[in-house]
Amino acid sequence: MKKFLMAIVAVLFAAPSFAQYSSGGFSLSESSVYYGMRLGLNVSTLTGDDYGKVMGGKAGLNLAGVIGLRVSQSTPIFLESGLYFTQRGGSKDKNTYVDLNYLEIPILMKYGVQVADEVAILPFIGPTFSIGIAGKTKFGDGMPKDSSYDYFNRTDVGIKLGCGAEYNKLYLETGYQFGITNIAKLDDESAHSGAFFINLGMNF
């Protein structure tokens, strides 16, 4: 996993060298490589056992660099990956919450549909692979703050689906991400993460 993360970072830093193959974002009519930035908000929850009963939605940040490649000459299909910093978890009040901060690598398949001269919509779906890097958990008034990874596994695998829209180089997307792995550490518990998200960015 560590080597994979380093490889993604290296590709992102090298992305400007691919700019000559890009038409300024998604090209629906020719082969291209694009790269971009994302900044946004997610509202996440934890479900399963007691967590779903006591934890409501929690707002968090998304920040990412992405790179994508058209994978078909005849059809506007794109493969996009990148490196995200994302904040997830759940919250009841200021004394009962779970913070889970992840580095995440998605592998998304996108299909581009041109709806105007400079406007395209791009539905997408694909798996995500996350590793926890920080987080605090508290289970009530008077209880101490503990590391979230005393209670939850650091790794999480999920599915992300949604739809994006690009106008010239501006990009907006929204969707939902749901965890498919049990992230609870204790054998007799279960917990799954989920998050609605909206991101704004640019593609080059």
mmCIF file of N, CA and C in Angstrom, residues 88-201:
data_model
loop_
_atom_site.group_PDB
_atom_site.id
_atom_site.type_symbol
_atom_site.label_atom_id
_atom_site.label_comp_id
_atom_site.label_asym_id
_atom_site.label_seq_id
_atom_site.Cartn_x
_atom_site.Cartn_y
_atom_site.Cartn_z
ATOM 1 N N ARG A 88 -14.124 11.517 7.399
ATOM 2 C CA ARG A 88 -15.398 10.803 7.550
ATOM 3 C C ARG A 88 -15.611 10.468 9.032
ATOM 4 N N GLY A 89 -16.680 9.729 9.302
ATOM 5 C CA GLY A 89 -17.006 9.356 10.674
ATOM 6 C C GLY A 89 -18.479 9.533 10.952
ATOM 7 N N GLY A 90 -18.802 9.888 12.185
ATOM 8 C CA GLY A 90 -20.180 10.120 12.593
ATOM 9 C C GLY A 90 -20.201 10.961 13.850
ATOM 10 N N SER A 91 -21.354 11.579 14.122
ATOM 11 C CA SER A 91 -21.444 12.478 15.277
ATOM 12 C C SER A 91 -22.860 12.500 15.837
ATOM 13 N N LYS A 92 -22.957 12.533 17.173
ATOM 14 C CA LYS A 92 -24.234 12.758 17.846
ATOM 15 C C LYS A 92 -24.278 14.169 18.418
ATOM 16 N N ASP A 93 -23.227 14.544 19.135
ATOM 17 C CA ASP A 93 -23.093 15.893 19.692
ATOM 18 C C ASP A 93 -21.610 16.118 19.949
ATOM 19 N N LYS A 94 -21.276 17.199 20.652
ATOM 20 C CA LYS A 94 -19.867 17.540 20.862
ATOM 21 C C LYS A 94 -19.151 16.548 21.767
ATOM 22 N N ASN A 95 -19.909 15.701 22.460
ATOM 23 C CA ASN A 95 -19.291 14.728 23.371
ATOM 24 C C ASN A 95 -19.372 13.292 22.862
ATOM 25 N N THR A 96 -20.023 13.070 21.728
ATOM 26 C CA THR A 96 -20.143 11.726 21.169
ATOM 27 C C THR A 96 -19.901 11.805 19.668
ATOM 28 N N TYR A 97 -18.741 11.350 19.227
ATOM 29 C CA TYR A 97 -18.392 11.472 17.815
ATOM 30 C C TYR A 97 -17.262 10.499 17.468
ATOM 31 N N VAL A 98 -17.123 10.275 16.167
ATOM 32 C CA VAL A 98 -16.010 9.494 15.618
ATOM 33 C C VAL A 98 -15.423 10.284 14.459
ATOM 34 N N ASP A 99 -14.154 10.630 14.551
ATOM 35 C CA ASP A 99 -13.423 11.264 13.450
ATOM 36 C C ASP A 99 -12.542 10.217 12.779
ATOM 37 N N LEU A 100 -12.670 10.092 11.472
ATOM 38 C CA LEU A 100 -11.846 9.167 10.696
ATOM 39 C C LEU A 100 -11.272 9.938 9.509
ATOM 40 N N ASN A 101 -9.978 10.186 9.534
ATOM 41 C CA ASN A 101 -9.307 10.919 8.460
ATOM 42 C C ASN A 101 -8.521 9.936 7.604
ATOM 43 N N TYR A 102 -8.785 9.957 6.310
ATOM 44 C CA TYR A 102 -8.219 8.957 5.406
ATOM 45 C C TYR A 102 -7.403 9.580 4.276
ATOM 46 N N LEU A 103 -6.426 8.823 3.795
ATOM 47 C CA LEU A 103 -5.891 8.988 2.451
ATOM 48 C C LEU A 103 -6.584 7.938 1.589
ATOM 49 N N GLU A 104 -7.110 8.380 0.461
ATOM 50 C CA GLU A 104 -7.962 7.506 -0.350
ATOM 51 C C GLU A 104 -7.519 7.509 -1.803
ATOM 52 N N ILE A 105 -7.551 6.335 -2.408
ATOM 53 C CA ILE A 105 -7.273 6.192 -3.838
ATOM 54 C C ILE A 105 -8.515 5.588 -4.495
ATOM 55 N N PRO A 106 -9.221 6.356 -5.343
ATOM 56 C CA PRO A 106 -10.329 5.788 -6.103
ATOM 57 C C PRO A 106 -9.850 5.316 -7.472
ATOM 58 N N ILE A 107 -10.563 4.373 -8.045
ATOM 59 C CA ILE A 107 -10.340 3.965 -9.438
ATOM 60 C C ILE A 107 -11.708 4.023 -10.112
ATOM 61 N N LEU A 108 -11.975 5.130 -10.800
ATOM 62 C CA LEU A 108 -13.312 5.421 -11.304
ATOM 63 C C LEU A 108 -13.382 5.264 -12.818
ATOM 64 N N MET A 109 -14.448 4.651 -13.285
ATOM 65 C CA MET A 109 -14.751 4.577 -14.708
ATOM 66 C C MET A 109 -15.802 5.655 -14.998
ATOM 67 N N LYS A 110 -15.487 6.527 -15.965
ATOM 68 C CA LYS A 110 -16.389 7.625 -16.312
ATOM 69 C C LYS A 110 -16.802 7.515 -17.773
ATOM 70 N N TYR A 111 -18.050 7.896 -18.033
ATOM 71 C CA TYR A 111 -18.559 7.927 -19.396
ATOM 72 C C TYR A 111 -18.987 9.356 -19.711
ATOM 73 N N GLY A 112 -18.431 9.937 -20.779
ATOM 74 C CA GLY A 112 -18.688 11.333 -21.103
ATOM 75 C C GLY A 112 -19.793 11.507 -22.127
ATOM 76 N N VAL A 113 -20.702 12.440 -21.843
ATOM 77 C CA VAL A 113 -21.785 12.779 -22.763
ATOM 78 C C VAL A 113 -21.752 14.290 -22.988
ATOM 79 N N GLN A 114 -21.537 14.725 -24.220
ATOM 80 C CA GLN A 114 -21.504 16.153 -24.527
ATOM 81 C C GLN A 114 -22.934 16.644 -24.693
ATOM 82 N N VAL A 115 -23.302 17.676 -23.890
ATOM 83 C CA VAL A 115 -24.666 18.210 -23.940
ATOM 84 C C VAL A 115 -24.705 19.611 -24.533
ATOM 85 N N ALA A 116 -23.546 20.245 -24.709
ATOM 86 C CA ALA A 116 -23.442 21.554 -25.357
ATOM 87 C C ALA A 116 -22.000 21.684 -25.846
ATOM 88 N N ASP A 117 -21.678 22.807 -26.507
ATOM 89 C CA ASP A 117 -20.354 22.971 -27.095
ATOM 90 C C ASP A 117 -19.233 22.777 -26.089
ATOM 91 N N GLU A 118 -19.369 23.318 -24.863
ATOM 92 C CA GLU A 118 -18.311 23.224 -23.862
ATOM 93 C C GLU A 118 -18.782 22.553 -22.578
ATOM 94 N N VAL A 119 -19.893 21.835 -22.648
ATOM 95 C CA VAL A 119 -20.457 21.203 -21.453
ATOM 96 C C VAL A 119 -20.557 19.702 -21.663
ATOM 97 N N ALA A 120 -20.046 18.946 -20.698
ATOM 98 C CA ALA A 120 -20.157 17.486 -20.707
ATOM 99 C C ALA A 120 -20.612 17.015 -19.342
ATOM 100 N N ILE A 121 -21.410 15.957 -19.339
ATOM 101 C CA ILE A 121 -21.757 15.299 -18.073
ATOM 102 C C ILE A 121 -21.078 13.933 -18.068
ATOM 103 N N LEU A 122 -20.661 13.505 -16.861
ATOM 104 C CA LEU A 122 -19.836 12.295 -16.756
ATOM 105 C C LEU A 122 -20.276 11.453 -15.559
ATOM 106 N N PRO A 123 -21.233 10.547 -15.748
ATOM 107 C CA PRO A 123 -21.540 9.595 -14.674
ATOM 108 C C PRO A 123 -20.342 8.686 -14.426
ATOM 109 N N PHE A 124 -20.184 8.237 -13.162
ATOM 110 C CA PHE A 124 -19.012 7.424 -12.821
ATOM 111 C C PHE A 124 -19.337 6.434 -11.720
ATOM 112 N N ILE A 125 -18.500 5.381 -11.665
ATOM 113 C CA ILE A 125 -18.595 4.375 -10.611
ATOM 114 C C ILE A 125 -17.242 3.687 -10.501
ATOM 115 N N GLY A 126 -16.910 3.230 -9.305
ATOM 116 C CA GLY A 126 -15.663 2.504 -9.124
ATOM 117 C C GLY A 126 -15.326 2.287 -7.667
ATOM 118 N N PRO A 127 -14.349 1.441 -7.406
ATOM 119 C CA PRO A 127 -13.940 1.147 -6.028
ATOM 120 C C PRO A 127 -13.041 2.232 -5.453
ATOM 121 N N THR A 128 -13.006 2.308 -4.137
ATOM 122 C CA THR A 128 -12.100 3.200 -3.421
ATOM 123 C C THR A 128 -11.333 2.395 -2.380
ATOM 124 N N PHE A 129 -10.084 2.790 -2.162
ATOM 125 C CA PHE A 129 -9.215 2.129 -1.183
ATOM 126 C C PHE A 129 -8.665 3.195 -0.246
ATOM 127 N N SER A 130 -8.979 3.068 1.049
ATOM 128 C CA SER A 130 -8.648 4.110 2.021
ATOM 129 C C SER A 130 -7.780 3.554 3.141
ATOM 130 N N ILE A 131 -6.886 4.409 3.642
ATOM 131 C CA ILE A 131 -6.092 4.053 4.815
ATOM 132 C C ILE A 131 -6.178 5.203 5.818
ATOM 133 N N GLY A 132 -6.514 4.873 7.068
ATOM 134 C CA GLY A 132 -6.666 5.889 8.106
ATOM 135 C C GLY A 132 -5.334 6.446 8.552
ATOM 136 N N ILE A 133 -5.257 7.774 8.685
ATOM 137 C CA ILE A 133 -4.020 8.417 9.100
ATOM 138 C C ILE A 133 -4.153 9.173 10.412
ATOM 139 N N ALA A 134 -5.366 9.495 10.831
ATOM 140 C CA ALA A 134 -5.576 10.223 12.090
ATOM 141 C C ALA A 134 -7.047 10.140 12.454
ATOM 142 N N GLY A 135 -7.355 10.445 13.706
ATOM 143 C CA GLY A 135 -8.751 10.469 14.113
ATOM 144 C C GLY A 135 -8.910 10.305 15.611
ATOM 145 N N LYS A 136 -9.933 10.962 16.152
ATOM 146 C CA LYS A 136 -10.259 10.873 17.568
ATOM 147 C C LYS A 136 -11.698 10.415 17.737
ATOM 148 N N THR A 137 -11.939 9.636 18.777
ATOM 149 C CA THR A 137 -13.268 9.133 19.090
ATOM 150 C C THR A 137 -13.599 9.434 20.547
ATOM 151 N N LYS A 138 -14.852 9.840 20.776
ATOM 152 C CA LYS A 138 -15.332 10.079 22.137
ATOM 153 C C LYS A 138 -16.743 9.532 22.244
ATOM 154 N N PHE A 139 -17.034 8.834 23.338
ATOM 155 C CA PHE A 139 -18.310 8.149 23.479
ATOM 156 C C PHE A 139 -19.137 8.684 24.645
ATOM 157 N N GLY A 140 -19.130 9.993 24.862
ATOM 158 C CA GLY A 140 -20.016 10.563 25.863
ATOM 159 C C GLY A 140 -19.344 11.584 26.751
ATOM 160 N N ASP A 141 -20.155 12.373 27.441
ATOM 161 C CA ASP A 141 -19.676 13.403 28.350
ATOM 162 C C ASP A 141 -18.868 12.765 29.481
ATOM 163 N N GLY A 142 -17.695 13.323 29.732
ATOM 164 C CA GLY A 142 -16.836 12.799 30.776
ATOM 165 C C GLY A 142 -15.924 11.674 30.336
ATOM 166 N N MET A 143 -16.120 11.176 29.109
ATOM 167 C CA MET A 143 -15.269 10.103 28.589
ATOM 168 C C MET A 143 -14.041 10.713 27.912
ATOM 169 N N PRO A 144 -12.922 10.012 27.920
ATOM 170 C CA PRO A 144 -11.711 10.553 27.294
ATOM 171 C C PRO A 144 -11.784 10.477 25.773
ATOM 172 N N LYS A 145 -10.959 11.289 25.126
ATOM 173 C CA LYS A 145 -10.771 11.170 23.681
ATOM 174 C C LYS A 145 -9.724 10.090 23.419
ATOM 175 N N ASP A 146 -10.081 9.122 22.606
ATOM 176 C CA ASP A 146 -9.164 8.050 22.242
ATOM 177 C C ASP A 146 -8.867 8.110 20.750
ATOM 178 N N SER A 147 -7.805 7.450 20.351
ATOM 179 C CA SER A 147 -7.549 7.300 18.924
ATOM 180 C C SER A 147 -8.670 6.473 18.298
ATOM 181 N N SER A 148 -9.171 6.929 17.165
ATOM 182 C CA SER A 148 -10.234 6.184 16.488
ATOM 183 C C SER A 148 -9.795 4.779 16.121
ATOM 184 N N TYR A 149 -8.488 4.592 15.943
ATOM 185 C CA TYR A 149 -8.000 3.295 15.494
ATOM 186 C C TYR A 149 -7.755 2.337 16.653
ATOM 187 N N ASP A 150 -8.174 2.739 17.865
ATOM 188 C CA ASP A 150 -8.336 1.785 18.955
ATOM 189 C C ASP A 150 -9.614 0.970 18.749
ATOM 190 N N TYR A 151 -10.575 1.540 18.000
ATOM 191 C CA TYR A 151 -11.887 0.921 17.813
ATOM 192 C C TYR A 151 -12.158 0.500 16.372
ATOM 193 N N PHE A 152 -11.459 1.136 15.416
ATOM 194 C CA PHE A 152 -11.738 0.903 14.003
ATOM 195 C C PHE A 152 -10.466 0.527 13.253
ATOM 196 N N ASN A 153 -10.617 -0.314 12.255
ATOM 197 C CA ASN A 153 -9.499 -0.665 11.392
ATOM 198 C C ASN A 153 -9.093 0.520 10.523
ATOM 199 N N ARG A 154 -7.825 0.590 10.202
ATOM 200 C CA ARG A 154 -7.336 1.704 9.392
ATOM 201 C C ARG A 154 -7.719 1.574 7.919
ATOM 202 N N THR A 155 -7.888 0.354 7.429
ATOM 203 C CA THR A 155 -8.187 0.171 6.012
ATOM 204 C C THR A 155 -9.694 0.089 5.778
ATOM 205 N N ASP A 156 -10.125 0.653 4.669
ATOM 206 C CA ASP A 156 -11.536 0.639 4.302
ATOM 207 C C ASP A 156 -11.621 0.551 2.781
ATOM 208 N N VAL A 157 -12.463 -0.332 2.297
ATOM 209 C CA VAL A 157 -12.712 -0.473 0.861
ATOM 210 C C VAL A 157 -14.178 -0.140 0.611
ATOM 211 N N GLY A 158 -14.432 0.649 -0.417
ATOM 212 C CA GLY A 158 -15.800 1.061 -0.697
ATOM 213 C C GLY A 158 -16.077 1.183 -2.175
ATOM 214 N N ILE A 159 -17.288 1.651 -2.483
ATOM 215 C CA ILE A 159 -17.725 1.920 -3.848
ATOM 216 C C ILE A 159 -18.180 3.378 -3.913
ATOM 217 N N LYS A 160 -17.724 4.076 -4.933
ATOM 218 C CA LYS A 160 -18.131 5.468 -5.145
ATOM 219 C C LYS A 160 -18.905 5.551 -6.454
ATOM 220 N N LEU A 161 -20.055 6.221 -6.411
ATOM 221 C CA LEU A 161 -20.829 6.430 -7.632
ATOM 222 C C LEU A 161 -21.435 7.820 -7.617
ATOM 223 N N GLY A 162 -21.597 8.387 -8.798
ATOM 224 C CA GLY A 162 -22.136 9.729 -8.875
ATOM 225 C C GLY A 162 -22.101 10.241 -10.295
ATOM 226 N N CYS A 163 -22.145 11.563 -10.416
ATOM 227 C CA CYS A 163 -22.140 12.182 -11.735
ATOM 228 C C CYS A 163 -21.419 13.519 -11.648
ATOM 229 N N GLY A 164 -20.584 13.786 -12.642
ATOM 230 C CA GLY A 164 -19.878 15.055 -12.733
ATOM 231 C C GLY A 164 -20.344 15.849 -13.937
ATOM 232 N N ALA A 165 -20.023 17.131 -13.937
ATOM 233 C CA ALA A 165 -20.320 18.014 -15.068
ATOM 234 C C ALA A 165 -19.132 18.937 -15.265
ATOM 235 N N GLU A 166 -18.720 19.101 -16.512
ATOM 236 C CA GLU A 166 -17.603 19.987 -16.828
ATOM 237 C C GLU A 166 -18.025 21.070 -17.803
ATOM 238 N N TYR A 167 -17.678 22.302 -17.480
ATOM 239 C CA TYR A 167 -17.852 23.436 -18.384
ATOM 240 C C TYR A 167 -16.478 24.050 -18.607
ATOM 241 N N ASN A 168 -15.982 23.939 -19.841
ATOM 242 C CA ASN A 168 -14.628 24.368 -20.158
ATOM 243 C C ASN A 168 -13.676 23.603 -19.229
ATOM 244 N N LYS A 169 -13.009 24.250 -18.287
ATOM 245 C CA LYS A 169 -12.113 23.537 -17.370
ATOM 246 C C LYS A 169 -12.710 23.370 -15.971
ATOM 247 N N LEU A 170 -13.848 23.996 -15.712
ATOM 248 C CA LEU A 170 -14.479 23.886 -14.396
ATOM 249 C C LEU A 170 -15.216 22.568 -14.273
ATOM 250 N N TYR A 171 -15.120 21.950 -13.108
ATOM 251 C CA TYR A 171 -15.702 20.635 -12.905
ATOM 252 C C TYR A 171 -16.455 20.597 -11.579
ATOM 253 N N LEU A 172 -17.664 20.006 -11.593
ATOM 254 C CA LEU A 172 -18.491 19.848 -10.401
ATOM 255 C C LEU A 172 -19.018 18.427 -10.386
ATOM 256 N N GLU A 173 -18.964 17.781 -9.214
ATOM 257 C CA GLU A 173 -19.473 16.420 -9.108
ATOM 258 C C GLU A 173 -20.181 16.210 -7.785
ATOM 259 N N THR A 174 -21.116 15.263 -7.774
ATOM 260 C CA THR A 174 -21.797 14.879 -6.551
ATOM 261 C C THR A 174 -22.095 13.393 -6.612
ATOM 262 N N GLY A 175 -22.241 12.775 -5.451
ATOM 263 C CA GLY A 175 -22.506 11.349 -5.433
ATOM 264 C C GLY A 175 -22.504 10.791 -4.028
ATOM 265 N N TYR A 176 -22.388 9.475 -3.953
ATOM 266 C CA TYR A 176 -22.417 8.782 -2.669
ATOM 267 C C TYR A 176 -21.322 7.721 -2.652
ATOM 268 N N GLN A 177 -20.688 7.569 -1.506
ATOM 269 C CA GLN A 177 -19.665 6.554 -1.298
ATOM 270 C C GLN A 177 -20.072 5.679 -0.126
ATOM 271 N N PHE A 178 -20.059 4.363 -0.324
ATOM 272 C CA PHE A 178 -20.431 3.466 0.776
ATOM 273 C C PHE A 178 -19.360 2.412 0.982
ATOM 274 N N GLY A 179 -19.062 2.160 2.246
ATOM 275 C CA GLY A 179 -18.057 1.169 2.597
ATOM 276 C C GLY A 179 -18.607 -0.239 2.497
ATOM 277 N N ILE A 180 -17.788 -1.150 1.977
ATOM 278 C CA ILE A 180 -18.226 -2.548 1.864
ATOM 279 C C ILE A 180 -17.472 -3.458 2.839
ATOM 280 N N THR A 181 -16.481 -2.902 3.543
ATOM 281 C CA THR A 181 -15.761 -3.694 4.540
ATOM 282 C C THR A 181 -16.196 -3.284 5.945
ATOM 283 N N ASN A 182 -16.157 -4.236 6.853
ATOM 284 C CA ASN A 182 -16.441 -3.969 8.265
ATOM 285 C C ASN A 182 -15.212 -3.320 8.880
ATOM 286 N N ILE A 183 -15.340 -2.072 9.341
ATOM 287 C CA ILE A 183 -14.181 -1.377 9.893
ATOM 288 C C ILE A 183 -14.107 -1.460 11.417
ATOM 289 N N ALA A 184 -15.077 -2.104 12.054
ATOM 290 C CA ALA A 184 -15.018 -2.275 13.510
ATOM 291 C C ALA A 184 -13.929 -3.283 13.864
ATOM 292 N N LYS A 185 -13.151 -2.988 14.897
ATOM 293 C CA LYS A 185 -12.059 -3.884 15.280
ATOM 294 C C LYS A 185 -12.543 -5.111 16.043
ATOM 295 N N LEU A 186 -13.545 -4.945 16.899
ATOM 296 C CA LEU A 186 -14.008 -6.059 17.713
ATOM 297 C C LEU A 186 -14.772 -7.059 16.856
ATOM 298 N N ASP A 187 -14.552 -8.337 17.095
ATOM 299 C CA ASP A 187 -15.150 -9.390 16.278
ATOM 300 C C ASP A 187 -16.671 -9.417 16.373
ATOM 301 N N ASP A 188 -17.236 -8.995 17.513
ATOM 302 C CA ASP A 188 -18.677 -9.074 17.692
ATOM 303 C C ASP A 188 -19.384 -7.768 17.325
ATOM 304 N N GLU A 189 -18.688 -6.852 16.657
ATOM 305 C CA GLU A 189 -19.286 -5.588 16.229
ATOM 306 C C GLU A 189 -19.142 -5.434 14.720
ATOM 307 N N SER A 190 -19.970 -4.553 14.169
ATOM 308 C CA SER A 190 -19.831 -4.206 12.760
ATOM 309 C C SER A 190 -20.057 -2.713 12.592
ATOM 310 N N ALA A 191 -19.337 -2.135 11.648
ATOM 311 C CA ALA A 191 -19.485 -0.709 11.329
ATOM 312 C C ALA A 191 -19.093 -0.502 9.871
ATOM 313 N N HIS A 192 -19.913 0.250 9.168
ATOM 314 C CA HIS A 192 -19.644 0.583 7.771
ATOM 315 C C HIS A 192 -19.788 2.089 7.588
ATOM 316 N N SER A 193 -18.887 2.663 6.825
ATOM 317 C CA SER A 193 -18.939 4.101 6.580
ATOM 318 C C SER A 193 -19.720 4.396 5.309
ATOM 319 N N GLY A 194 -20.271 5.581 5.255
ATOM 320 C CA GLY A 194 -20.964 6.059 4.057
ATOM 321 C C GLY A 194 -20.914 7.566 4.026
ATOM 322 N N ALA A 195 -20.951 8.155 2.829
ATOM 323 C CA ALA A 195 -20.852 9.615 2.748
ATOM 324 C C ALA A 195 -21.449 10.140 1.452
ATOM 325 N N PHE A 196 -22.311 11.143 1.559
ATOM 326 C CA PHE A 196 -22.694 11.961 0.416
ATOM 327 C C PHE A 196 -21.604 13.012 0.221
ATOM 328 N N PHE A 197 -21.260 13.335 -1.028
ATOM 329 C CA PHE A 197 -20.196 14.303 -1.276
ATOM 330 C C PHE A 197 -20.547 15.219 -2.434
ATOM 331 N N ILE A 198 -19.937 16.404 -2.395
ATOM 332 C CA ILE A 198 -19.995 17.339 -3.510
ATOM 333 C C ILE A 198 -18.617 18.000 -3.617
ATOM 334 N N ASN A 199 -18.043 17.959 -4.794
ATOM 335 C CA ASN A 199 -16.698 18.490 -5.017
ATOM 336 C C ASN A 199 -16.697 19.462 -6.189
ATOM 337 N N LEU A 200 -15.892 20.495 -6.069
ATOM 338 C CA LEU A 200 -15.689 21.471 -7.137
ATOM 339 C C LEU A 200 -14.217 21.459 -7.496
ATOM 340 N N GLY A 201 -13.889 21.622 -8.775
ATOM 341 C CA GLY A 201 -12.486 21.609 -9.153
ATOM 342 C C GLY A 201 -12.252 22.085 -10.562
#
